[in-house]
Coordinates of C-alpha atoms and ligand atoms in Angstrom, one line a residue:
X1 CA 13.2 11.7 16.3
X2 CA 16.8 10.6 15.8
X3 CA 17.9 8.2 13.1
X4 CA 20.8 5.5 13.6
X5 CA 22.7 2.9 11.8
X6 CA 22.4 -0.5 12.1
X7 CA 25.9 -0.9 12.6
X8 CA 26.7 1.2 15.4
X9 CA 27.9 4.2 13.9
X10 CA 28.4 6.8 16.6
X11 CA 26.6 9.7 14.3
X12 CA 22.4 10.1 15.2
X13 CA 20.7 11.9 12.2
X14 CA 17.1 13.2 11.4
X15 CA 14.5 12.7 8.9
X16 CA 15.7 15.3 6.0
X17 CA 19.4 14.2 6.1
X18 CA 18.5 10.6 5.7
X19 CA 15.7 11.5 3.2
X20 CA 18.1 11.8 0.1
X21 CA 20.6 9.1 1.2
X22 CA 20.9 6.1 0.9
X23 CA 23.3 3.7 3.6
X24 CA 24.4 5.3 6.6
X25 CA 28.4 5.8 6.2
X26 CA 29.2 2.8 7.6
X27 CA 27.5 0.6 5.1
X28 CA 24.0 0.1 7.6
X29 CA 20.8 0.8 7.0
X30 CA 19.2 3.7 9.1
X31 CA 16.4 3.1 11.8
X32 CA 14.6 5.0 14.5
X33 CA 16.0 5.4 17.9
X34 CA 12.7 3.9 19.1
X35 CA 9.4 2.8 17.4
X36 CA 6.6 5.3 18.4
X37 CA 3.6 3.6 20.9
X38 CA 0.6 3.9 19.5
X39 CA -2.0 3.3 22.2
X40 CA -5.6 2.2 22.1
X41 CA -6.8 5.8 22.5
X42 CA -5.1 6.8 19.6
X43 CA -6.3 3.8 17.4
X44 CA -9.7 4.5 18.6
X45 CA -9.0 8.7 16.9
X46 CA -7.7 7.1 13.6
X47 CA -9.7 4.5 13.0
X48 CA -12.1 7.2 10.9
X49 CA -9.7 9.5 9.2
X50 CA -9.3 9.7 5.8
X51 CA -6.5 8.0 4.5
X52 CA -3.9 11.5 3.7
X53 CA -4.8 12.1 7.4
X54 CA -4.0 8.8 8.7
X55 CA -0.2 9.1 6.7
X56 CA -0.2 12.4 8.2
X57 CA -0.3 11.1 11.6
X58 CA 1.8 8.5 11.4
X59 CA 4.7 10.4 9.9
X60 CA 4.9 13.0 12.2
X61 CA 5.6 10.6 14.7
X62 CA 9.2 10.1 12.7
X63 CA 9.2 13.6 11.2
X64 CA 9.8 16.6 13.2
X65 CA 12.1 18.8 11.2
X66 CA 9.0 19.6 8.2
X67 CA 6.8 22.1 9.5
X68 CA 3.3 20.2 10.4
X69 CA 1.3 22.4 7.9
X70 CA 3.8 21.8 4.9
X71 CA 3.8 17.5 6.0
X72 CA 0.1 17.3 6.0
X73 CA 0.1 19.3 2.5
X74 CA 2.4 16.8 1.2
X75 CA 0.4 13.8 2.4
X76 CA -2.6 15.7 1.1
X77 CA -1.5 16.2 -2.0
X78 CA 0.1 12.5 -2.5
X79 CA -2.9 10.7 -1.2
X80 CA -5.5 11.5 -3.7
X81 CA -8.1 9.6 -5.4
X82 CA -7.6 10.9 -8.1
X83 CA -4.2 9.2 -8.3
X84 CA -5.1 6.3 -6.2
X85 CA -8.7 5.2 -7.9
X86 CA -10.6 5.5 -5.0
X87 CA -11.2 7.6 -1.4
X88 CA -10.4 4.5 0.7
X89 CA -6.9 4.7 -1.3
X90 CA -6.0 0.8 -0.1
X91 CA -10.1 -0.2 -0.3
X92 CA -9.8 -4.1 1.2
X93 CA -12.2 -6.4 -0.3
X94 CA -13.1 -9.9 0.7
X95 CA -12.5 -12.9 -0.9
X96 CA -14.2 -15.8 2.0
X97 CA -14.9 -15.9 5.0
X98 CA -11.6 -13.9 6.8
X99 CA -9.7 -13.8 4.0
X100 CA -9.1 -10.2 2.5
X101 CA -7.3 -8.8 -0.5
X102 CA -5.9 -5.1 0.5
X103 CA -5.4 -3.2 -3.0
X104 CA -2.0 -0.9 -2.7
X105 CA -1.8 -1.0 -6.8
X106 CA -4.5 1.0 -8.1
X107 CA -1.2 4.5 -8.0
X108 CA -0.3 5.7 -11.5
X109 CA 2.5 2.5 -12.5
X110 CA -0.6 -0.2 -10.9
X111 CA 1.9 -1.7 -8.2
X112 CA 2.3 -1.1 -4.5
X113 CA 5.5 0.8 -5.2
X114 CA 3.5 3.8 -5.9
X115 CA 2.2 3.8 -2.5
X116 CA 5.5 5.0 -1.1
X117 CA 7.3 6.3 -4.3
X118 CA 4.3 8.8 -5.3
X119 CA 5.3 10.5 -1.6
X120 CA 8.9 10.6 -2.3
X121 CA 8.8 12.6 -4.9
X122 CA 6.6 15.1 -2.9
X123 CA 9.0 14.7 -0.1
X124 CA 12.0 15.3 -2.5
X125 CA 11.0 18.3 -4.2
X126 CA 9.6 20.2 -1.0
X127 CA 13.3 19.6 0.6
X128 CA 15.8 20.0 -2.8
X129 CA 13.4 23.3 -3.2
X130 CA 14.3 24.0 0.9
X131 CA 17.6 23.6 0.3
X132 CA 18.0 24.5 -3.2
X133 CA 19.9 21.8 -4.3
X134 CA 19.5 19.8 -7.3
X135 CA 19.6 15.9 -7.6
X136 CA 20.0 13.4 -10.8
X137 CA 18.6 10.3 -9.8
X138 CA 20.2 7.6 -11.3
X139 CA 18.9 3.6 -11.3
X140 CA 18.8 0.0 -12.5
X141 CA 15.2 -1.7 -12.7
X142 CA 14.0 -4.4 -14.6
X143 CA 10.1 -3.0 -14.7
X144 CA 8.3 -2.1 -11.4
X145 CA 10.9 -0.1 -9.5
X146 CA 12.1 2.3 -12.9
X147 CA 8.4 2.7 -13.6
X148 CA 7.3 3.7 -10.2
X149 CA 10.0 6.1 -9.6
X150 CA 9.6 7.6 -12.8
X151 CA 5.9 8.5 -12.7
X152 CA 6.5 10.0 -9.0
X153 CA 9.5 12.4 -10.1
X154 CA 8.1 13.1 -13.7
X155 CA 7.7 16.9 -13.7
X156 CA 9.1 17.6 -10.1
X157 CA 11.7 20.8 -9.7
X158 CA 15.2 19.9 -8.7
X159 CA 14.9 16.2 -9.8
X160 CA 15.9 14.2 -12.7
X161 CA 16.0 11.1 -13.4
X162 CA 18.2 8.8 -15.2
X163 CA 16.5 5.0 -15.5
X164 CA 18.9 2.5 -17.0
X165 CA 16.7 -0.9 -18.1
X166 CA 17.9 -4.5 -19.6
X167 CA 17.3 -3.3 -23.9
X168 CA 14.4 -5.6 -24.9
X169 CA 14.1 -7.2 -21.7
X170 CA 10.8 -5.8 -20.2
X171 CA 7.5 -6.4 -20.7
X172 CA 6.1 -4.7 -23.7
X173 CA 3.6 -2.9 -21.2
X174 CA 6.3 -2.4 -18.7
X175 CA 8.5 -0.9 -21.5
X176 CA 5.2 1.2 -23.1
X177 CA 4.4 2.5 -19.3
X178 CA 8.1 3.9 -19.1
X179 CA 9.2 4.8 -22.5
X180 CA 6.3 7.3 -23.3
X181 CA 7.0 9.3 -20.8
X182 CA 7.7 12.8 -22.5
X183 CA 8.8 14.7 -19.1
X184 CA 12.1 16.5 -19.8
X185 CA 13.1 15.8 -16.8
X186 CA 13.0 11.6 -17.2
X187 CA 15.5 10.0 -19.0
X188 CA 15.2 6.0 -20.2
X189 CA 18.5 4.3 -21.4
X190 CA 18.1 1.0 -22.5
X191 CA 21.2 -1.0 -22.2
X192 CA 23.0 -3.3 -24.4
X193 CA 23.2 -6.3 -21.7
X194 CA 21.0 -8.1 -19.2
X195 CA 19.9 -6.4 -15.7
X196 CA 22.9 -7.4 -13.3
X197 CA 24.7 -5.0 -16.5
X198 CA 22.3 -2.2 -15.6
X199 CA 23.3 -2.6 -11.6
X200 CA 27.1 -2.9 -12.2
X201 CA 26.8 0.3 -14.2
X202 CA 24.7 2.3 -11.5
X203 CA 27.4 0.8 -8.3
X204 CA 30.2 1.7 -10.9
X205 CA 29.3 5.4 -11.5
X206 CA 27.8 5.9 -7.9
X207 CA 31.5 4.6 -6.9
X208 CA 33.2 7.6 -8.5
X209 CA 32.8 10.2 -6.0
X210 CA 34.1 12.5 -7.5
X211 CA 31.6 12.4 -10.6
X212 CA 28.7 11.7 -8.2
X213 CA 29.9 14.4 -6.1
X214 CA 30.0 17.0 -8.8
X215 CA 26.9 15.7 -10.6
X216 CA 24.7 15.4 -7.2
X217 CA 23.7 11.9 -7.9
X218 CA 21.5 9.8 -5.5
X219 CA 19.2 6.8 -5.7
X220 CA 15.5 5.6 -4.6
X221 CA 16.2 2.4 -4.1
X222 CA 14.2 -0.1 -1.2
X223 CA 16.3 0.8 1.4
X224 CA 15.7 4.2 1.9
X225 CA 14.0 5.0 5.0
X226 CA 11.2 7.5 3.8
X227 CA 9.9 4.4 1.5
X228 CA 9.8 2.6 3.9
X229 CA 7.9 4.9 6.5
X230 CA 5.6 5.4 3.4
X231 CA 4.7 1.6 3.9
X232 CA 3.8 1.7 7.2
X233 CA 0.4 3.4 6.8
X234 CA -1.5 1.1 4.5
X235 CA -1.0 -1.4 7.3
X236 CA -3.1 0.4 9.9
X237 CA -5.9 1.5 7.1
X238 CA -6.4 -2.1 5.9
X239 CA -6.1 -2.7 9.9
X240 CA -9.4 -0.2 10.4
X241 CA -11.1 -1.3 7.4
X242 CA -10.7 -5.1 8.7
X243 CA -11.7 -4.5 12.0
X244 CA -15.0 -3.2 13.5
X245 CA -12.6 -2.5 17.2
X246 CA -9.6 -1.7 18.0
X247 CA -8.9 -5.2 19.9
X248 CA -8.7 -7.4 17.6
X249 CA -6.0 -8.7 15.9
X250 CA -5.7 -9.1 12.4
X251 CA -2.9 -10.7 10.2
X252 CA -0.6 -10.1 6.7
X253 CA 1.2 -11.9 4.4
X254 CA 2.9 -10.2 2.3
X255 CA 4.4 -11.0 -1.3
X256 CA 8.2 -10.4 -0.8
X257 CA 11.3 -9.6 -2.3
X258 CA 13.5 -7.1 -0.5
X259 CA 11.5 -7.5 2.5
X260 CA 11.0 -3.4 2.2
X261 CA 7.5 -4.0 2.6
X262 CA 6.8 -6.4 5.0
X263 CA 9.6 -4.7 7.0
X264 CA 7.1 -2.1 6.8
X265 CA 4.4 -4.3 8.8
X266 CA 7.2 -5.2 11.5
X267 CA 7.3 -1.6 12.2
X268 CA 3.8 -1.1 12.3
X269 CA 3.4 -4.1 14.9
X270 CA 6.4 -2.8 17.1
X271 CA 4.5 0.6 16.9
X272 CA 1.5 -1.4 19.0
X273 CA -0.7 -2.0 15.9
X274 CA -2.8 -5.8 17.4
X275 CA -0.3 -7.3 14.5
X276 CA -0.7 -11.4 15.2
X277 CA 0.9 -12.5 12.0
X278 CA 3.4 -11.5 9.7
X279 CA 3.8 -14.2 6.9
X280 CA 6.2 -13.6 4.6
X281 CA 5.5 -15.0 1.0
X282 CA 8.6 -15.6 -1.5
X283 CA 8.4 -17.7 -5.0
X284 CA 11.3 -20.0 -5.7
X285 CA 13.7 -17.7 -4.8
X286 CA 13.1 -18.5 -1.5
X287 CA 16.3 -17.2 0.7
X288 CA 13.2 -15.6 3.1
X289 CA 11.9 -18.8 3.1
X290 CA 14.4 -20.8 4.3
X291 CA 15.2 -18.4 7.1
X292 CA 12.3 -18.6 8.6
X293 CA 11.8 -22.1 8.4
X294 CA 15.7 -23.2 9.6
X295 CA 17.4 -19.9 10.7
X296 CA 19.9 -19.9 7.8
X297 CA 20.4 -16.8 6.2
X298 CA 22.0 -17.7 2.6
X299 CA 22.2 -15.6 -0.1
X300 CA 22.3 -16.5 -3.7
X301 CA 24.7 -16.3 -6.7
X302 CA 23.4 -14.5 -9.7
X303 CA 23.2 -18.1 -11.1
X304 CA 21.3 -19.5 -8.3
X305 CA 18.7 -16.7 -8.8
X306 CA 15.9 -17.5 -10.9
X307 CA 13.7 -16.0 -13.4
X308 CA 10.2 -16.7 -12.1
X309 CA 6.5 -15.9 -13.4
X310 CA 6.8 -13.1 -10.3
X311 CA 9.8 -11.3 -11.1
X312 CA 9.8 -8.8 -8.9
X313 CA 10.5 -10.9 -6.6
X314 CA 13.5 -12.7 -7.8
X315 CA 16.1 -11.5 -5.3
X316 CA 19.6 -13.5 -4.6
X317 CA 19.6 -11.2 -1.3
X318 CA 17.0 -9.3 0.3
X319 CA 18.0 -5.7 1.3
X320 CA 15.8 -4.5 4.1
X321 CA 16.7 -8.1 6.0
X322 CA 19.3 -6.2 8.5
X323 CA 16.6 -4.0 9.8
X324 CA 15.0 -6.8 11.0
X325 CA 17.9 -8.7 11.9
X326 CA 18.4 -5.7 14.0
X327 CA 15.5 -5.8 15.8
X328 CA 15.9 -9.7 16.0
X329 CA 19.5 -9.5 18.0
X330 CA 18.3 -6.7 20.4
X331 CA 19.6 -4.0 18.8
X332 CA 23.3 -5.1 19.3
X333 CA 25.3 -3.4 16.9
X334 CA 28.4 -5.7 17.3
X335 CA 26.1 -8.8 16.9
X336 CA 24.9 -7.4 13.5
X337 CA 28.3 -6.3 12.0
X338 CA 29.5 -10.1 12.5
X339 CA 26.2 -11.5 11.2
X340 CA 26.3 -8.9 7.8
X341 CA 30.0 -8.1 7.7
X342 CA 32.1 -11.1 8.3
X343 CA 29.6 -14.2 8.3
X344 CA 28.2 -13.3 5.6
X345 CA 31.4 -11.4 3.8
X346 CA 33.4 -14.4 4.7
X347 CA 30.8 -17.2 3.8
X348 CA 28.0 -15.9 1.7
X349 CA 25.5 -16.7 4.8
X350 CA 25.2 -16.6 8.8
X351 CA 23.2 -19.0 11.2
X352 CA 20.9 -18.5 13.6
X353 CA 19.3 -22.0 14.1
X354 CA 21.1 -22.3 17.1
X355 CA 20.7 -18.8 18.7
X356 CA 18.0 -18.2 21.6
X357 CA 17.2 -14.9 19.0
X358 CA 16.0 -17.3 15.8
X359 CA 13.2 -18.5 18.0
X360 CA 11.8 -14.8 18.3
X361 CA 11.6 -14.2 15.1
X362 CA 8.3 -16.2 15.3
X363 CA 7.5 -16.3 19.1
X364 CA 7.9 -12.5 19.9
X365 CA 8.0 -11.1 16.8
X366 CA 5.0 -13.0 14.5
X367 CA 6.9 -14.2 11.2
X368 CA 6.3 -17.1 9.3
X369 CA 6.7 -17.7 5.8
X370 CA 5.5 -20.1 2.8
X371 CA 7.1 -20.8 -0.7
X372 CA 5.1 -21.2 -3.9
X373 CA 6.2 -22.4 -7.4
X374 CA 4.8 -21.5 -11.1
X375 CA 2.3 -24.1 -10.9
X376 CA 0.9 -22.8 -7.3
X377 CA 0.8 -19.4 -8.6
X378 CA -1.4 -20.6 -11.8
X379 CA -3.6 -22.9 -9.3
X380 CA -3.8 -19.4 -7.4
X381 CA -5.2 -17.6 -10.4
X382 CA -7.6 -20.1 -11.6
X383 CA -9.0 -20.6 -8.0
X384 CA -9.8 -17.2 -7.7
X385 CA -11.1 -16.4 -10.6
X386 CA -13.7 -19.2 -10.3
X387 CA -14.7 -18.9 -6.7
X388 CA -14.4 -15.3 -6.1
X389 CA -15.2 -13.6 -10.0
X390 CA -11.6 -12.0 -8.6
X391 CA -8.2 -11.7 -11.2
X392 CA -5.2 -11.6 -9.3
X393 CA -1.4 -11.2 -10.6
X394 CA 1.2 -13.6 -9.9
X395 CA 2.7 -12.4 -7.1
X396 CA -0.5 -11.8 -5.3
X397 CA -1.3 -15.1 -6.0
X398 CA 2.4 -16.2 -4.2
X399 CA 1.0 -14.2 -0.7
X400 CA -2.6 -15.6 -1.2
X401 CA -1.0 -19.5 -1.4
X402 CA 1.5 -18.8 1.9
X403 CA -1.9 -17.0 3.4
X404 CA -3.9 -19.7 3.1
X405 CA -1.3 -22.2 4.9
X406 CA -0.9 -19.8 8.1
X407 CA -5.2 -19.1 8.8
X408 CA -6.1 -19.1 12.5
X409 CA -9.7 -19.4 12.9
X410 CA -11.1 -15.8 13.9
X411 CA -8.2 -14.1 13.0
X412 CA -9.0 -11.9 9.8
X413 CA -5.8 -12.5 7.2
X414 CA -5.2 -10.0 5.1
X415 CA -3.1 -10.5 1.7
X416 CA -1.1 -7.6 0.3
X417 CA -1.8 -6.8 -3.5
X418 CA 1.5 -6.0 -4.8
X419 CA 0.6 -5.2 -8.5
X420 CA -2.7 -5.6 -10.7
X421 CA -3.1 -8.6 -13.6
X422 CA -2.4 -6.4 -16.6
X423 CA 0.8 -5.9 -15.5
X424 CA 1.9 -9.5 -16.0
X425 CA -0.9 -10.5 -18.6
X426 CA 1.5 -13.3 -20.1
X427 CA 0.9 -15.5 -16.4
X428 CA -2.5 -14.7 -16.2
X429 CA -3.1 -15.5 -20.1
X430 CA -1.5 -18.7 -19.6
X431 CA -3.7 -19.4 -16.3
X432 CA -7.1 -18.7 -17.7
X433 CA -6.1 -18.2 -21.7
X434 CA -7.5 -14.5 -21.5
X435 CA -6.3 -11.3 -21.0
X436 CA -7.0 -9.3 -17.7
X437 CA -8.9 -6.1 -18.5
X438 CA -6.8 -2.7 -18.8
X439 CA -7.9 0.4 -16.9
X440 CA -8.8 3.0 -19.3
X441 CA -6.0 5.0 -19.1
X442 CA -2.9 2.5 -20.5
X443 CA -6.0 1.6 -23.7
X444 CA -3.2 1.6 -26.7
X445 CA 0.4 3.0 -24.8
X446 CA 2.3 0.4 -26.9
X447 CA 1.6 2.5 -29.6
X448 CA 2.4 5.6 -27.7
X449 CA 5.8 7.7 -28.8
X450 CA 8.9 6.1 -27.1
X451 CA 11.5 8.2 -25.8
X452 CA 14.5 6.5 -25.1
X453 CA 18.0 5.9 -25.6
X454 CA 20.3 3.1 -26.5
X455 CA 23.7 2.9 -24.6
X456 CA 26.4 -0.2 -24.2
X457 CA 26.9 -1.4 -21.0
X458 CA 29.6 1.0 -20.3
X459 CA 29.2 3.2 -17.2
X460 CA 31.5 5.8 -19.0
X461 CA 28.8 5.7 -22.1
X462 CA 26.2 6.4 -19.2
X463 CA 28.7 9.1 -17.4
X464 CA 28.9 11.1 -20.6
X465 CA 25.1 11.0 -21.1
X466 CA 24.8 12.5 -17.7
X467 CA 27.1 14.9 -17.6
X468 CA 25.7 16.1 -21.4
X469 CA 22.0 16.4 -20.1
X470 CA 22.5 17.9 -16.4
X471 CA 22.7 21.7 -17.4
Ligands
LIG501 C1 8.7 -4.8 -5.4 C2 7.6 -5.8 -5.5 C3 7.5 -6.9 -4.5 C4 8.5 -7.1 -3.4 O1 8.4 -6.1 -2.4 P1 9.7 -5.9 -1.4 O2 9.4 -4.7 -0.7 O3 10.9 -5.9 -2.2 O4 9.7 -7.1 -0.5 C5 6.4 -7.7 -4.6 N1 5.5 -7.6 -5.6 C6 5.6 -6.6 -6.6 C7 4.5 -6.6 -7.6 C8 6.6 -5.7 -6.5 O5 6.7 -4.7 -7.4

């Protein structure tokens, strides 16, 4: 399986040289050459296998240069319960009558992020130990992204990491589930400044080649491919699990920011997976939104971005958009690069309304999308809890209002849950006025040891703390 760039680069790559980038050279995001077809036969042969099985299966379709025995030891030892709560990994649990709630947040940092990040850093210490290389990981988060990525590279050989968060900013939980990490290897700076300060730092350093050349460092951010891939699977297991037969379709929604995951479900349904719907769920920052809905792609200013009850999925742009977009223009390189590089360079934003394309975005390819507000996301919360006995975080309860606007009769919908209640107890609090119950293992981290540092936002503050902790 070759790998190319969205934007037409002539160079075709495979699966461990994209692993540890990020763009492609030419500022695209790397695809397939083709999407694997999965046909009924197959299906019918994974519909029972255990879930590290399943990944197996479905990676090697896109992996060919790790040896078969060493991939399904990684998936193996990524997709245990022991890490994952249960042996169904993703267990799916009905709420009503064909509506479903798929649980992807049950990993070590209790969001879906786990689901791909806990196999990247498998993936990342089997190939830096192949190669022998080294790499610091350096990144910006403002709570699920940091967390997730720390608790999958904690410990690993070869990697370190280097987490740079808004000082004071995060959830006391969020800051508790990061900051008591002890691994010698993970490294929390809290910075003097608000988030966009924490991502001007990372794009500043990363921007010195020369210092990121000498000092090997990469990212794990949404766009990377491997994530991604990662994604795919829980897509066919909560398929199985909400099926009895492999001809029937089922649908998603999907609580969305970067679109990494529900770009995840495109590729599952362009792999053959009986996909009807895709419904794409955003809160008030709602540039997804108001693509589907007009064919107007406009990104936000920082300003225009706002801090919502479901923050992570406040995004002024949505990074894994062009893969789709992609898809969407047929694959015409020259067609993307004016859509991402001049319309949007030029004006901030590109329209499709008028293009034959915008139409298949719902026709051939199955998206929709719905919007929700604070108040729809507390209605959410309530309503489940008194119907269904069920607690559900705020930006589950974004996918399970756009969910409930998109139901076809006989079609089972199944809404992705992208983090559990504790994590954003506040919302949930002011929903029901009481806190969701905590899973054993976080009883009392706020009180845990903290081990972090306090920088300015200065990326040569954060350069010199690099270079002084990398030998
Ligand atoms: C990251 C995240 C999202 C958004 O996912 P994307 O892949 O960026 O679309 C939604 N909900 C939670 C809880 C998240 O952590």
């Amino acid at each position: 399986m070759n790998y190319l760039s969205t934007r037409g680069h002539a160079d075709r790559k495979r699966f461990c040289e994209i692993l540890l980038e990020g763009l492609a050279p030419d500022g695209g995001l790397y695809l397939p050459e083709t999407y694997p077809q999965v046909d009924t036969a197959t299906l019918a042969k994974w519909r029972t296998l255990p879930y590290a099985e399943l990944a197996f299966e479905i990676l090697s379709l896109y992996i060919d240069d790790i040896p078969a025995a060493d991939l399904k030891a990684i998936c193996a030892k990524t997709y245990t319960a022991e890490v994952f709560g249960t042996d169904e990994i993703v267990p799916l649990r009905e709420l009503e009558d064909g509506v479903y709630l798929e649980a992807l947040s049950n990993g070590p940092t209790l969001a879906f992020k786990d689901m791909a990040m806990q196999l990247l850093g498998n993936l990342f210490e089997y190939e830096l130990a192949r190669r022998g290389a080294e790499l610091n990981i350096l990144g910006a988060t403002s709570g699920d992204t940091g967390s997730a990525a720390e608790y999958a590279m904690r410990g690993k050989k070869g990697v370190r990491v280097f987490m740079t968060s808004p000082d004071g900013r995060m959830s006391p939980f969020q800051q508790a589930q990061m900051f008591s990490l002890q691994d010698a290897n993970i490294h929390n700076i809290a910075i003097t400044g608000v988030f966009d300060d924490c991502q001007d730092i990372v794009k500043a350093v990363s921007n010195d080649l020369a210092f990121k050349r000498k000092y090997r460092i990469g990212t794990v951010n949404s766009i990377n491919w491997a994530r991604l891939l990662a994604q795919v699977v829980y897509y066919f297991a909560g398929y199985f699990q909400a099926t009895a037969s492999n001809d029937k379709p089922v649908s998603f929604t999907v609580p969305s920011g970067n679109f990494g995951n529900v770009c995840a479900g495109h590729v599952a349904r362009m792999m053959g997976l009986p996909i009807q719907t895709l419904v794409v769920a955003t809160n008030e920052n709602d540039v997804l939104d108001e693509f589907f809905r007009t064919g107007v792609y406009r990104v936000r200013a920082a300003v225009d971005t706002h801090e919502t009850s479901s923050p992570s999925m406040d995004i002024s742009k949505a990074s894994n958009f062009e893969r789709f977009v992609f898809d969407l223009v047929g694959r015409d390189p020259a067609r993307l690069r004016q859509l991402f590089v001049d319309d949007l360079g030029l004006t901030g934003s590109f329209d499709l309304s008028a293009d034959p394309a915008f139409k298949q975005a719902a026709e051939r390819f199955g998206f929709r999308s719905g919007r929700s507000t604070h108040a729809d996301r507390l209605a959410m919360i309530r309503d489940t809890e008194k119907r269904f006995a069920t607690l559900i975080d705020p930006h589950t309860a974004d996918g399970l209002k756009a969910a409930r606007e998109q139901l076809t009769p006989g079609v089972p919908m199944v809404v992705l849950e992208t983090a559990l209640p504790i994590k954003f107890a506040a919302t949930v609090v002011e929903a029901l006025g009481e806190e969701p119950a905590r899973p054993k293992k976080f009883e009392g981290i706020e009180a845990l040891p903290k081990r972090v540092v306090q920088l300015p936002a200065d990326a040569e503050a954060v350069k010199a703390y690099i270079a002084q902790h990398c030998d």
